[in-house]
Short mmCIF file of C-alpha atoms and ligand atoms in Angstrom, two decimals:
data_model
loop_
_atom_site.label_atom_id
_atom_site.label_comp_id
_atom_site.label_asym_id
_atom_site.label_seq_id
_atom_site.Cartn_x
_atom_site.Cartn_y
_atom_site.Cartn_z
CA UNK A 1 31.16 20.55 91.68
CA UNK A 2 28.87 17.36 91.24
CA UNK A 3 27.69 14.77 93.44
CA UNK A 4 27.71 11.07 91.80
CA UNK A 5 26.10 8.09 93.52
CA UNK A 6 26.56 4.97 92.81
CA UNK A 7 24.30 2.06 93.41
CA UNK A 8 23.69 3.40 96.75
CA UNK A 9 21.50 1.32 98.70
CA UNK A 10 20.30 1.36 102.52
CA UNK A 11 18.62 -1.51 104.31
CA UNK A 12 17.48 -1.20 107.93
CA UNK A 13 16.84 -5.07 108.94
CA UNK A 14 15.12 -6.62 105.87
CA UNK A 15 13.14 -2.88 104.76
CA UNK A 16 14.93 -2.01 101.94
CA UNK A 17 14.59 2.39 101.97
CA UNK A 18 16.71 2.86 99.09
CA UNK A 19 17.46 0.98 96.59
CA UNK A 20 20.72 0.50 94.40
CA UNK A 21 20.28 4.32 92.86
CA UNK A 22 22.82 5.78 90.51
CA UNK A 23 22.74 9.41 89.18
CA UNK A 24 24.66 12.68 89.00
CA UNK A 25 23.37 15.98 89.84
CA UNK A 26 25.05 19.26 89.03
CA UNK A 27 25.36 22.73 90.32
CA UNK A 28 21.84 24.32 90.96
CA UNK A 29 19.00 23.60 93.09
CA UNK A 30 18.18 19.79 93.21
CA UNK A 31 14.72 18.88 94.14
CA UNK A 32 14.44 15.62 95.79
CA UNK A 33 10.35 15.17 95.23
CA UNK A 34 8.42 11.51 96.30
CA UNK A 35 5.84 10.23 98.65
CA UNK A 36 6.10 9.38 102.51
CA UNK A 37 8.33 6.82 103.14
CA UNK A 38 10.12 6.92 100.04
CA UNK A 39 13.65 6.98 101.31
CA UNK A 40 14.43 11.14 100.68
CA UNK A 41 15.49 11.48 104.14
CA UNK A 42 17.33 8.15 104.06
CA UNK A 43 19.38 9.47 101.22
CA UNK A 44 20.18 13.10 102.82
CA UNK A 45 21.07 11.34 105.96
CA UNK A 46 23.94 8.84 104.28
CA UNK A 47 24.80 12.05 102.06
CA UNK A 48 25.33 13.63 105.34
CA UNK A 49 27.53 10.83 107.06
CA UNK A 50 25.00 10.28 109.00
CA UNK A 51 24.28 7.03 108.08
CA UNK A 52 26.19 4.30 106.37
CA UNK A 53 25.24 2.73 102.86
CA UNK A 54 24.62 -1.17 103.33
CA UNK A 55 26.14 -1.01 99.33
CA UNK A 56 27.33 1.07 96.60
CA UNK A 57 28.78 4.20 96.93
CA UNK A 58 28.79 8.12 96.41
CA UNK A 59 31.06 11.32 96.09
CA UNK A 60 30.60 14.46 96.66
CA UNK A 61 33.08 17.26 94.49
CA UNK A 62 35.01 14.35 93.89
CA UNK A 63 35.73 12.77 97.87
CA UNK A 64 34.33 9.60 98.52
CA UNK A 65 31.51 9.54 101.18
CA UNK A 66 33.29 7.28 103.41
CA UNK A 67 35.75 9.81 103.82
CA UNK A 68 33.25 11.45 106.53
CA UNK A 69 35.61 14.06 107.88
CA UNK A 70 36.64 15.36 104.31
CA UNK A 71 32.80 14.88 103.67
CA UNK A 72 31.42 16.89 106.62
CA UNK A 73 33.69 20.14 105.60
CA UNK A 74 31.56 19.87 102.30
CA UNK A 75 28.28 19.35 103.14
CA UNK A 76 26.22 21.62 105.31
CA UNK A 77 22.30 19.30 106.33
CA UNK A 78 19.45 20.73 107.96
CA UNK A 79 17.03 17.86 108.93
CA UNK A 80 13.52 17.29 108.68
CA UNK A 81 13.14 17.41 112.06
CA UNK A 82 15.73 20.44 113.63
CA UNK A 83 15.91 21.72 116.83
CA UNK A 84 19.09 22.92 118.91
CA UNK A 85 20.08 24.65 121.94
CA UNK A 86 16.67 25.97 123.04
CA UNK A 87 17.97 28.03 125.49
CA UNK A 88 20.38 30.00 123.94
CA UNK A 89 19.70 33.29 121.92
CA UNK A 90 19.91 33.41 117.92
CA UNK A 91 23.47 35.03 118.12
CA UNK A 92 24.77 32.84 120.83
CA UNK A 93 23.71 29.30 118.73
CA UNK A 94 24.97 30.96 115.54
CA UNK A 95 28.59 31.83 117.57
CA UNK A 96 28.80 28.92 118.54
CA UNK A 97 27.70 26.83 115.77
CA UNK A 98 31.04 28.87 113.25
CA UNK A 99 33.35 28.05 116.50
CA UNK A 100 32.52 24.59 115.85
CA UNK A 101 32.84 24.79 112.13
CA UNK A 102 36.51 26.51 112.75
CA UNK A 103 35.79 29.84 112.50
CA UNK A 104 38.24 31.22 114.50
CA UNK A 105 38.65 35.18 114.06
CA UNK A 106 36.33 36.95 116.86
CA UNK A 107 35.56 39.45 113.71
CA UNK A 108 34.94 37.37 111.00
CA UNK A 109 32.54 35.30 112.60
CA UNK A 110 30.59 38.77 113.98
CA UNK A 111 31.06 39.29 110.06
CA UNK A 112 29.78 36.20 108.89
CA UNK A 113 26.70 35.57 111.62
CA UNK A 114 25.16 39.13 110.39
CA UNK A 115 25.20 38.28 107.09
CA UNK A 116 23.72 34.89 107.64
CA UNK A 117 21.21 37.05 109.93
CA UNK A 118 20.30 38.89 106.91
CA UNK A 119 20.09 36.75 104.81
CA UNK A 120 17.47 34.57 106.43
CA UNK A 121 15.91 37.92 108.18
CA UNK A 122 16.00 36.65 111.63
CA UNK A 123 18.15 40.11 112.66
CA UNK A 124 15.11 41.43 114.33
CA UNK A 125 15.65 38.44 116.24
CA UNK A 126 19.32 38.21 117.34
CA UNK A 127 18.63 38.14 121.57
CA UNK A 128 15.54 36.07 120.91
CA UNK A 129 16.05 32.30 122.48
CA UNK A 130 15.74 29.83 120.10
CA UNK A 131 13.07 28.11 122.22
CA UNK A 132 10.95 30.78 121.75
CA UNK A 133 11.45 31.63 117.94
CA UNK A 134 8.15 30.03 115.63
CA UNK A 135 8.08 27.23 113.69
CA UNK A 136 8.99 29.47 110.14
CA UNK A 137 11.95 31.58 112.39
CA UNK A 138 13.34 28.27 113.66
CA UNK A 139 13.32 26.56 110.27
CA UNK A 140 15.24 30.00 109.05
CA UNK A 141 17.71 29.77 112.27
CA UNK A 142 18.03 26.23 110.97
CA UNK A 143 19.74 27.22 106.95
CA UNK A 144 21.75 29.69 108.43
CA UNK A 145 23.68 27.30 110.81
CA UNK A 146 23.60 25.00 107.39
CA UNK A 147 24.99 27.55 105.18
CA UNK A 148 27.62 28.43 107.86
CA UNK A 149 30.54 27.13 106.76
CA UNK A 150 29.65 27.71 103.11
CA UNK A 151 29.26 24.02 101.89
CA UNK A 152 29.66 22.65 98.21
CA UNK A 153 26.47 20.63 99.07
CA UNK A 154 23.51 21.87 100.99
CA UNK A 155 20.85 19.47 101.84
CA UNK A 156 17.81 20.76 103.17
CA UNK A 157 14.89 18.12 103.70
CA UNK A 158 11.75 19.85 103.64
CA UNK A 159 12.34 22.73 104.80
CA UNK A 160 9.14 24.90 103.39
CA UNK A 161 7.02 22.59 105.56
CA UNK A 162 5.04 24.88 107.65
CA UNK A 163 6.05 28.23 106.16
CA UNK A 164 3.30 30.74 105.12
CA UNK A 165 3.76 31.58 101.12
CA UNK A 166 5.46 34.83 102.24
CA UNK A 167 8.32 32.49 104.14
CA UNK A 168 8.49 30.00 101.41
CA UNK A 169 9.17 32.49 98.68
CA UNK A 170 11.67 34.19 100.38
CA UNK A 171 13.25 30.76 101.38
CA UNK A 172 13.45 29.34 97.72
CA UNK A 173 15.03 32.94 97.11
CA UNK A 174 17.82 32.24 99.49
CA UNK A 175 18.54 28.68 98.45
CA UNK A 176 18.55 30.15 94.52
CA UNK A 177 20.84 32.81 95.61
CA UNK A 178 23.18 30.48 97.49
CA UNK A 179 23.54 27.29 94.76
CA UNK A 180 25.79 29.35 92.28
CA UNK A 181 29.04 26.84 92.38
CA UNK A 182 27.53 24.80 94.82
CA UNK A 183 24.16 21.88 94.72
CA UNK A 184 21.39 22.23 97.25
CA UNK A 185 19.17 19.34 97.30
CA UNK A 186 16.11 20.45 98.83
CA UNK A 187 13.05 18.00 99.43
CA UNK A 188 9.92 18.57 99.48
CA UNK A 189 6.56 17.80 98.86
CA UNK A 190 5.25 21.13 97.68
CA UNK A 191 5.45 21.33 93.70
CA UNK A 192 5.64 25.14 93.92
CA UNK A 193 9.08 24.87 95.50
CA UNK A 194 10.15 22.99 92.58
CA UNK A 195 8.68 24.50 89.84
CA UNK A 196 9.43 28.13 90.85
CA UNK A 197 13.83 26.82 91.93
CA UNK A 198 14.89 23.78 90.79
CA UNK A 199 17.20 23.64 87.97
CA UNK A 200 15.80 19.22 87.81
CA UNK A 201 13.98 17.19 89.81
CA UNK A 202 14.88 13.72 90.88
CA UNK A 203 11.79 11.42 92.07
CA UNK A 204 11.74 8.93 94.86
CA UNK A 205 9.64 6.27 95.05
CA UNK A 206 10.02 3.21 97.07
CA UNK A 207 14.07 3.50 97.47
CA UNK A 208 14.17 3.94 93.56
CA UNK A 209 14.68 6.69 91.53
CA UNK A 210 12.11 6.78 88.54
CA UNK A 211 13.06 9.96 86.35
CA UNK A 212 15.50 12.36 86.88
CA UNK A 213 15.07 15.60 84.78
CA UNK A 214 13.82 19.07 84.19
CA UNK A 215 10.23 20.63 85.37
CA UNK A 216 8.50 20.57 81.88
CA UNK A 217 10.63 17.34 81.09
CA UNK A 218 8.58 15.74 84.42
CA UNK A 219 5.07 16.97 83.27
CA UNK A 220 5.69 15.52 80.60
CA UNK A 221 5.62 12.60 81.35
CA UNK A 222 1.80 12.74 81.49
CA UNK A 223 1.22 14.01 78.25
CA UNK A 224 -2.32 12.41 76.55
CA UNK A 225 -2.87 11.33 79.95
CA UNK A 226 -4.48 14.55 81.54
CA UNK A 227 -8.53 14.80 81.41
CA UNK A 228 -10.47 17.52 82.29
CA UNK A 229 -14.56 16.64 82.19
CA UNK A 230 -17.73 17.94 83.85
CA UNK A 231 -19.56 15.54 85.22
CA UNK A 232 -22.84 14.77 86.99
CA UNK A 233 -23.26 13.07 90.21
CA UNK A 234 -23.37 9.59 88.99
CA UNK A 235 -20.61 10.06 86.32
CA UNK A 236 -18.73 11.58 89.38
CA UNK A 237 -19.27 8.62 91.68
CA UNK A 238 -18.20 6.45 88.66
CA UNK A 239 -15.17 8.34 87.65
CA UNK A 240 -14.04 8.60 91.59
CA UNK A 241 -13.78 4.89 92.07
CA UNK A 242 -12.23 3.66 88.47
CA UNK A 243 -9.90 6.76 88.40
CA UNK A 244 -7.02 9.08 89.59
CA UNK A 245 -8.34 12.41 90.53
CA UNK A 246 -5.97 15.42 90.29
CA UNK A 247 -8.56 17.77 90.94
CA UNK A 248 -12.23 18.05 91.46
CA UNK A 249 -14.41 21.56 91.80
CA UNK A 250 -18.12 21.87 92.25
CA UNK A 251 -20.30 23.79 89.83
CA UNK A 252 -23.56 23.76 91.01
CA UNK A 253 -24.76 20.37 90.81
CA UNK A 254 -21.92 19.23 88.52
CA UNK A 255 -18.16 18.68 88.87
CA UNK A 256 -15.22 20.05 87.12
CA UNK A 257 -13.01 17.48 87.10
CA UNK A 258 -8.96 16.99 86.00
CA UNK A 259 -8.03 13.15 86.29
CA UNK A 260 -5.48 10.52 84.85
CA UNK A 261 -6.15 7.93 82.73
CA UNK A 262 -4.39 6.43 79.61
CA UNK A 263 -7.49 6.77 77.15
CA UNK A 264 -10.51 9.08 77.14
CA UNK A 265 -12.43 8.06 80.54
CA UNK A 266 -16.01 9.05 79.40
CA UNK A 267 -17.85 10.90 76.22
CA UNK A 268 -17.11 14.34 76.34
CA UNK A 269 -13.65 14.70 77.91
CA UNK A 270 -10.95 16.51 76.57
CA UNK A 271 -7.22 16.10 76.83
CA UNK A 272 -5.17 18.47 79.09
CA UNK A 273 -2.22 20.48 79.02
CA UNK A 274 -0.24 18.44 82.09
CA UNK A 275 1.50 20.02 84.54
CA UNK A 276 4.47 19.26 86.52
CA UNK A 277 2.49 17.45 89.46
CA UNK A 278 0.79 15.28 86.79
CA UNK A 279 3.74 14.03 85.64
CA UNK A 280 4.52 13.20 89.36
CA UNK A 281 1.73 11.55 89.79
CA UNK A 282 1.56 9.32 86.75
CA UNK A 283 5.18 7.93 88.33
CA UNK A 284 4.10 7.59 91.96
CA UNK A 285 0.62 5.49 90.45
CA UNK A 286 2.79 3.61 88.46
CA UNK A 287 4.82 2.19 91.02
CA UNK A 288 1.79 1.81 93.09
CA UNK A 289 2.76 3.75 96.28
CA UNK A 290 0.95 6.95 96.35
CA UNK A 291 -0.69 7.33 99.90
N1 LIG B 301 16.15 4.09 111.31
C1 LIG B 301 15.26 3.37 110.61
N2 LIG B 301 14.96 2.09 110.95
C2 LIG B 301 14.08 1.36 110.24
N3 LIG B 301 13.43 1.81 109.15
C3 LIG B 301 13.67 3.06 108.76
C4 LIG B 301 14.58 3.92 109.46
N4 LIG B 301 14.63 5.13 108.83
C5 LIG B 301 13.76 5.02 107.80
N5 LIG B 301 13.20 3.80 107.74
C6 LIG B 301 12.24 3.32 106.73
O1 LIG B 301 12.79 3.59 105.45
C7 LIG B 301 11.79 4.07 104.56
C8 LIG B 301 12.19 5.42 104.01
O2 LIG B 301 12.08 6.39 105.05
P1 LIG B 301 12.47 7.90 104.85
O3 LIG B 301 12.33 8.57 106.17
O4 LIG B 301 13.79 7.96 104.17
O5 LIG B 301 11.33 8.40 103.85
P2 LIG B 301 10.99 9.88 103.37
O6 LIG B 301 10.93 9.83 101.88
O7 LIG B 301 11.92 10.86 103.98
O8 LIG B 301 9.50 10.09 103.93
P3 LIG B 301 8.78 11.46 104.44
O9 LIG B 301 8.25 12.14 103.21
O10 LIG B 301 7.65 10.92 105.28
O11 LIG B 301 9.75 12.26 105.22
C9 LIG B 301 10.49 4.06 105.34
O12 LIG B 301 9.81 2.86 105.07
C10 LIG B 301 10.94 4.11 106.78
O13 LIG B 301 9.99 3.48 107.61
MG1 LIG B 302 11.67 12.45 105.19
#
């Protein structure tokens, strides 16, 4: 199972949100990692049929993504934005959701919805109405109707957005659990999701895809360009305006302070191990459109 793309590119008018990208990703967990506006859920909506590539093209275990009917039967999306039938109970969306998907058998589908209940722990929930369910329940409500038909390709777009750490580590559990023979490409903006699940990252930035690669691969990207200094107030002041600040801590009257830069930025700094989100963040400065 792989998914290929192909010069894929989306324009909506003369706003170009993704731009000609080509790569391959593999079994695993995907993560799909890049600023606002980048073009992530662009490129999770045309994986998902739901929108149309203005060029290039893309498969998905092998099927061309304009076949959309072969395509839909593969692929299993839960937006960045979900909400469904508010007034129906947990059980009731979920029975209905595997009738749609062509689960026919009365017995499988009971089968099929308590496992899925399980798995996301929402059976303390079955006769809740959705409408009523939190933000975190609703987002778990939301992967099982994904995972429903047990898709090849499971694209979730940010769907740790809101959960408490509890919630989020039980959610990257169940996409881990779930990508054996299969690719979930999950977006997100939180670097713990990625470093703790993803087998590679791909990064998005303006409609173009920068690196593609593993975790430690990423971070180091930034290597010799991670600083960690303590500073006074007016080095501070200095160092705020002429550079990129990862992190910044007060110690008393001084600052502890982690920032990018491509040579030493003032007497006294030393070089730092960089991290994952470094590396991130040297690509998104370098193409000018972290906001
Ligand atoms: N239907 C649309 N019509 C016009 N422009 C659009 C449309 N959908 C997206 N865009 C534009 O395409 C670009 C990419 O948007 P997209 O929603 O894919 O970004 P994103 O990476 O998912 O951002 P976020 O992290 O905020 O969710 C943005 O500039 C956005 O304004
Ligand atoms: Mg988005």
């Amino acid at each position: 199972m792989e998914v290929t793309l192909q010069q894929l590119t989306k324009q909506f008018g003369s706003k170009t949100a993704l731009n000609g990208v080509t790569l391959k990703w593999e079994e695993g967990v995907q993560g799909l990692l890049g600023p606002n506006g980048a073009g992530k859920t662009t490129l999770m909506r045309l994986l998902a049929t739901l929108l149309s590539p203005t060029s290039g093209s893309a498969t998905i275990d092998g099927v061309p993504l304009k076949e959309k009917h072969a395509i839909r039967e593969l692929i299993g999306y839960l937006p960045q934005e979900f909400s469904f039938y508010p007034g129906m109970t947990v059980v009731e969306a979920l029975d209905y959701l595997a009738i749609l998907s062509g689960l026919d058998a009365a017995a499988r589908r009971k089968k099929k919805i308590n496992e899925l209940l399980e798995a996301v722990n929402l059976e303390n929930h079955r006769k809740t109405k959705v409408k009523a369910l939190s933000g975190g329940m609703k987002r778990r409500l939301g992967i099982a109707q994904a995972m429903i038909h047990e898709p090849k390709l499971l694209i979730v777009d940010e769907p740790t957005a809101g959960l408490d750490p509890e919630e989020r580590l039980r959610f990257r559990q169940l996409l881990a659990g779930f990508s054996a023979n299969r690719v979930v490409l999950l977006s997100t903006h939180v670097a713990e999701d990625i470093e703790s699940s993803c087998r590679e990252v791909t990064v998005l930035t303006k409609g173009s895809v920068p690196f593609q690669g593993s975790v430690a691969q990423l971070a180091e990207q930034a290597r010799g360009k991670v600083w960690a200094a303590e500073m006074d107030s007016s080095e501070w002041h200095m160092a705020n305006q002429s550079f990129n600040i990862v992190s910044a801590v007060a110690k008393g009257s001084r600052m502890s302070v982690r920032l990018l830069s491509d040579s030493p930025p003032l007497p006294g700094a030393e070089a730092a191990e960089p991290t994952m989100e470094d590396g991130y963040l040297c690509l998104v400065k370098a193409g000018g459109s972290l906001q």
